Amino acid sequence: MKSEEKPKIGMGVMIKKGGKILIGKRKNSHGDGTWAFPGGHLENGESFSECLKREIKEECAIDVKNLRFQCVANIIKYGKHYVLIGYVADWKKGEPKLMEPDKCEGWEWFDLKNLPSPLFEASKIIIESYRARKDIGVKNAGIGGVAMFFSYVLAGAVVLFPYYFFAGERVVILSIDVALLHLCCLDL
């Protein structure tokens, strides 16, 4: 990775259908041979939800509902530097189709307890974040709600589970550190 390159914003979404999640095997890109969620680069002028809806249509041509923020992570892997914005969504309609055969071998529904290996780093982080929140009994608070999470380091990537709340189309993240108080806003 060249030092003058700037980190990119990568979006990923874990799509749930019953007890299964949609995963495809990557090819011809970083993380070749790993299993990953639909996702891609945030384009100039896009909101997070616009980006994910576009990527889902471009990659697997299905419709989703209940798109919700899951995690943020700093990932330096595969010779790339990305800031991951991870989401979770529920399947709404359509059967996954292979829309980009040059980038993916195919889409499959897997049980969350029986996932293929190896997982793409961003997808692994979204899954771990989802499991951690589920294990402690926390659900997305939704518009106007408040939820509390924890921070930890996973495979060299900092995964944020801070306090956060939604204000319209913006998620406000408050991360408390012994020495610092961080506040940032992300437009959804």
Short mmCIF file of C-alpha atoms in Angstrom, two decimals, residues 22-173:
data_model
loop_
_atom_site.label_atom_id
_atom_site.label_comp_id
_atom_site.label_asym_id
_atom_site.label_seq_id
_atom_site.Cartn_x
_atom_site.Cartn_y
_atom_site.Cartn_z
CA LEU A 22 -26.55 -14.15 2.26
CA ILE A 23 -22.87 -14.58 1.40
CA GLY A 24 -20.97 -14.73 -1.90
CA LYS A 25 -17.45 -15.94 -2.72
CA ARG A 26 -15.21 -13.08 -3.93
CA LYS A 27 -12.96 -13.30 -6.96
CA ASN A 28 -10.60 -11.05 -8.95
CA SER A 29 -10.31 -8.49 -6.14
CA HIS A 30 -8.71 -8.06 -2.73
CA GLY A 31 -9.87 -10.88 -0.49
CA ASP A 32 -10.09 -13.23 -3.50
CA GLY A 33 -11.47 -16.61 -2.39
CA THR A 34 -13.09 -15.27 0.79
CA TRP A 35 -16.82 -15.23 1.54
CA ALA A 36 -18.38 -11.77 1.78
CA PHE A 37 -21.61 -9.84 2.13
CA PRO A 38 -22.91 -7.55 -0.60
CA GLY A 39 -21.27 -4.16 -0.43
CA GLY A 40 -18.84 -1.79 -2.05
CA HIS A 41 -17.50 1.74 -2.15
CA LEU A 42 -19.45 4.75 -0.98
CA GLU A 43 -19.75 7.10 -3.97
CA ASN A 44 -19.60 10.87 -3.83
CA GLY A 45 -22.93 12.36 -2.72
CA GLU A 46 -24.48 9.05 -1.55
CA SER A 47 -25.96 8.38 1.86
CA PHE A 48 -25.05 5.06 3.48
CA SER A 49 -28.47 3.58 2.78
CA GLU A 50 -28.41 4.75 -0.86
CA CYS A 51 -25.01 3.12 -1.33
CA LEU A 52 -26.12 -0.20 0.14
CA LYS A 53 -29.38 -0.33 -1.81
CA ARG A 54 -27.44 0.37 -5.02
CA GLU A 55 -24.78 -2.25 -4.24
CA ILE A 56 -27.39 -4.90 -3.35
CA LYS A 57 -29.20 -4.31 -6.68
CA GLU A 58 -25.92 -4.30 -8.65
CA GLU A 59 -24.56 -7.45 -7.02
CA CYS A 60 -27.51 -9.75 -6.29
CA ALA A 61 -30.73 -8.02 -7.48
CA ILE A 62 -32.85 -8.52 -4.36
CA ASP A 63 -34.89 -6.13 -2.22
CA VAL A 64 -34.27 -5.60 1.49
CA LYS A 65 -36.09 -3.89 4.34
CA ASN A 66 -35.19 -2.65 7.83
CA LEU A 67 -31.70 -1.48 6.85
CA ARG A 68 -29.93 -0.61 10.12
CA PHE A 69 -26.49 0.48 11.28
CA GLN A 70 -24.35 -2.25 12.84
CA CYS A 71 -20.72 -1.16 13.23
CA VAL A 72 -17.78 0.98 12.12
CA ALA A 73 -14.27 -0.43 11.81
CA ASN A 74 -10.82 0.60 10.61
CA ILE A 75 -9.47 -2.24 8.44
CA ILE A 76 -5.93 -2.52 7.08
CA LYS A 77 -5.77 -5.85 5.27
CA TYR A 78 -5.20 -7.32 1.81
CA GLY A 79 -2.85 -4.40 1.06
CA LYS A 80 -5.73 -1.92 1.41
CA HIS A 81 -6.94 0.56 4.03
CA TYR A 82 -10.70 0.90 4.49
CA VAL A 83 -13.12 2.40 6.94
CA LEU A 84 -15.96 -0.12 7.09
CA ILE A 85 -19.52 1.00 7.67
CA GLY A 86 -21.40 -2.22 8.46
CA TYR A 87 -25.17 -2.68 8.29
CA VAL A 88 -27.75 -5.42 8.80
CA ALA A 89 -30.96 -5.75 6.75
CA ASP A 90 -33.84 -8.16 6.36
CA TRP A 91 -34.60 -9.85 3.04
CA LYS A 92 -37.80 -8.50 1.47
CA LYS A 93 -38.18 -10.21 -1.92
CA GLY A 94 -36.38 -11.73 -4.88
CA GLU A 95 -33.98 -14.60 -5.32
CA PRO A 96 -30.28 -13.68 -5.34
CA LYS A 97 -28.86 -13.55 -8.86
CA LEU A 98 -25.21 -13.46 -9.86
CA MET A 99 -25.08 -9.98 -11.41
CA GLU A 100 -21.29 -9.53 -11.42
CA PRO A 101 -19.76 -12.90 -12.38
CA ASP A 102 -16.34 -11.26 -12.75
CA LYS A 103 -16.37 -10.33 -9.02
CA CYS A 104 -18.32 -13.14 -7.35
CA GLU A 105 -18.69 -16.91 -7.85
CA GLY A 106 -22.30 -16.94 -6.63
CA TRP A 107 -24.64 -16.15 -3.73
CA GLU A 108 -25.79 -18.64 -1.09
CA TRP A 109 -27.84 -18.53 2.10
CA PHE A 110 -25.91 -19.89 5.10
CA ASP A 111 -26.97 -20.58 8.66
CA LEU A 112 -25.29 -18.05 10.96
CA LYS A 113 -24.05 -20.98 13.08
CA ASN A 114 -22.50 -22.80 10.09
CA LEU A 115 -20.64 -20.27 7.94
CA PRO A 116 -18.17 -20.97 5.13
CA SER A 117 -14.49 -20.17 5.54
CA PRO A 118 -12.51 -18.04 5.10
CA LEU A 119 -14.64 -14.97 5.63
CA PHE A 120 -13.77 -11.58 4.13
CA GLU A 121 -12.44 -9.37 6.94
CA ALA A 122 -15.24 -6.78 6.71
CA SER A 123 -17.92 -9.48 6.78
CA LYS A 124 -16.22 -11.19 9.73
CA ILE A 125 -16.30 -7.93 11.68
CA ILE A 126 -19.99 -7.32 10.91
CA ILE A 127 -20.82 -10.88 12.05
CA GLU A 128 -18.79 -10.54 15.27
CA SER A 129 -20.44 -7.19 15.99
CA TYR A 130 -23.90 -8.68 15.37
CA ARG A 131 -23.18 -11.70 17.59
CA ALA A 132 -21.76 -9.54 20.39
CA ARG A 133 -24.83 -7.32 20.44
CA LYS A 134 -27.16 -10.33 20.30
CA ASP A 135 -25.24 -12.13 23.08
CA ILE A 136 -25.70 -9.21 25.48
CA GLY A 137 -29.35 -8.81 24.50
CA VAL A 138 -29.05 -5.44 22.78
CA LYS A 139 -31.12 -4.58 19.74
CA ASN A 140 -30.91 -1.56 17.46
CA ALA A 141 -32.62 1.26 19.27
CA GLY A 142 -34.18 2.75 16.15
CA ILE A 143 -35.16 6.33 15.53
CA GLY A 144 -35.13 8.31 18.75
CA GLY A 145 -33.83 5.36 20.76
CA VAL A 146 -30.65 4.93 22.74
CA ALA A 147 -28.41 1.87 22.99
CA MET A 148 -25.15 1.08 24.78
CA PHE A 149 -22.30 -0.96 23.37
CA PHE A 150 -18.65 -1.72 24.08
CA SER A 151 -15.40 -1.32 22.14
CA TYR A 152 -12.84 -3.99 21.51
CA VAL A 153 -10.07 -4.84 19.07
CA LEU A 154 -10.62 -7.67 16.60
CA ALA A 155 -7.88 -8.87 14.22
CA GLY A 156 -6.20 -5.48 14.11
CA ALA A 157 -9.41 -3.56 13.44
CA VAL A 158 -11.06 -1.40 16.04
CA VAL A 159 -14.75 -2.19 16.18
CA LEU A 160 -16.89 0.47 17.79
CA PHE A 161 -19.73 -0.49 20.09
CA PRO A 162 -20.22 2.94 21.63
CA TYR A 163 -23.22 4.73 22.94
CA TYR A 164 -25.24 5.87 19.99
CA PHE A 165 -28.62 7.27 19.16
CA PHE A 166 -30.47 8.19 16.00
CA ALA A 167 -31.50 11.73 15.15
CA GLY A 168 -33.49 11.55 11.94
CA GLU A 169 -31.16 10.31 9.20
CA ARG A 170 -28.05 10.74 11.35
CA VAL A 171 -26.50 8.39 13.88
CA VAL A 172 -24.64 10.14 16.68
CA ILE A 173 -21.82 8.06 18.12
#
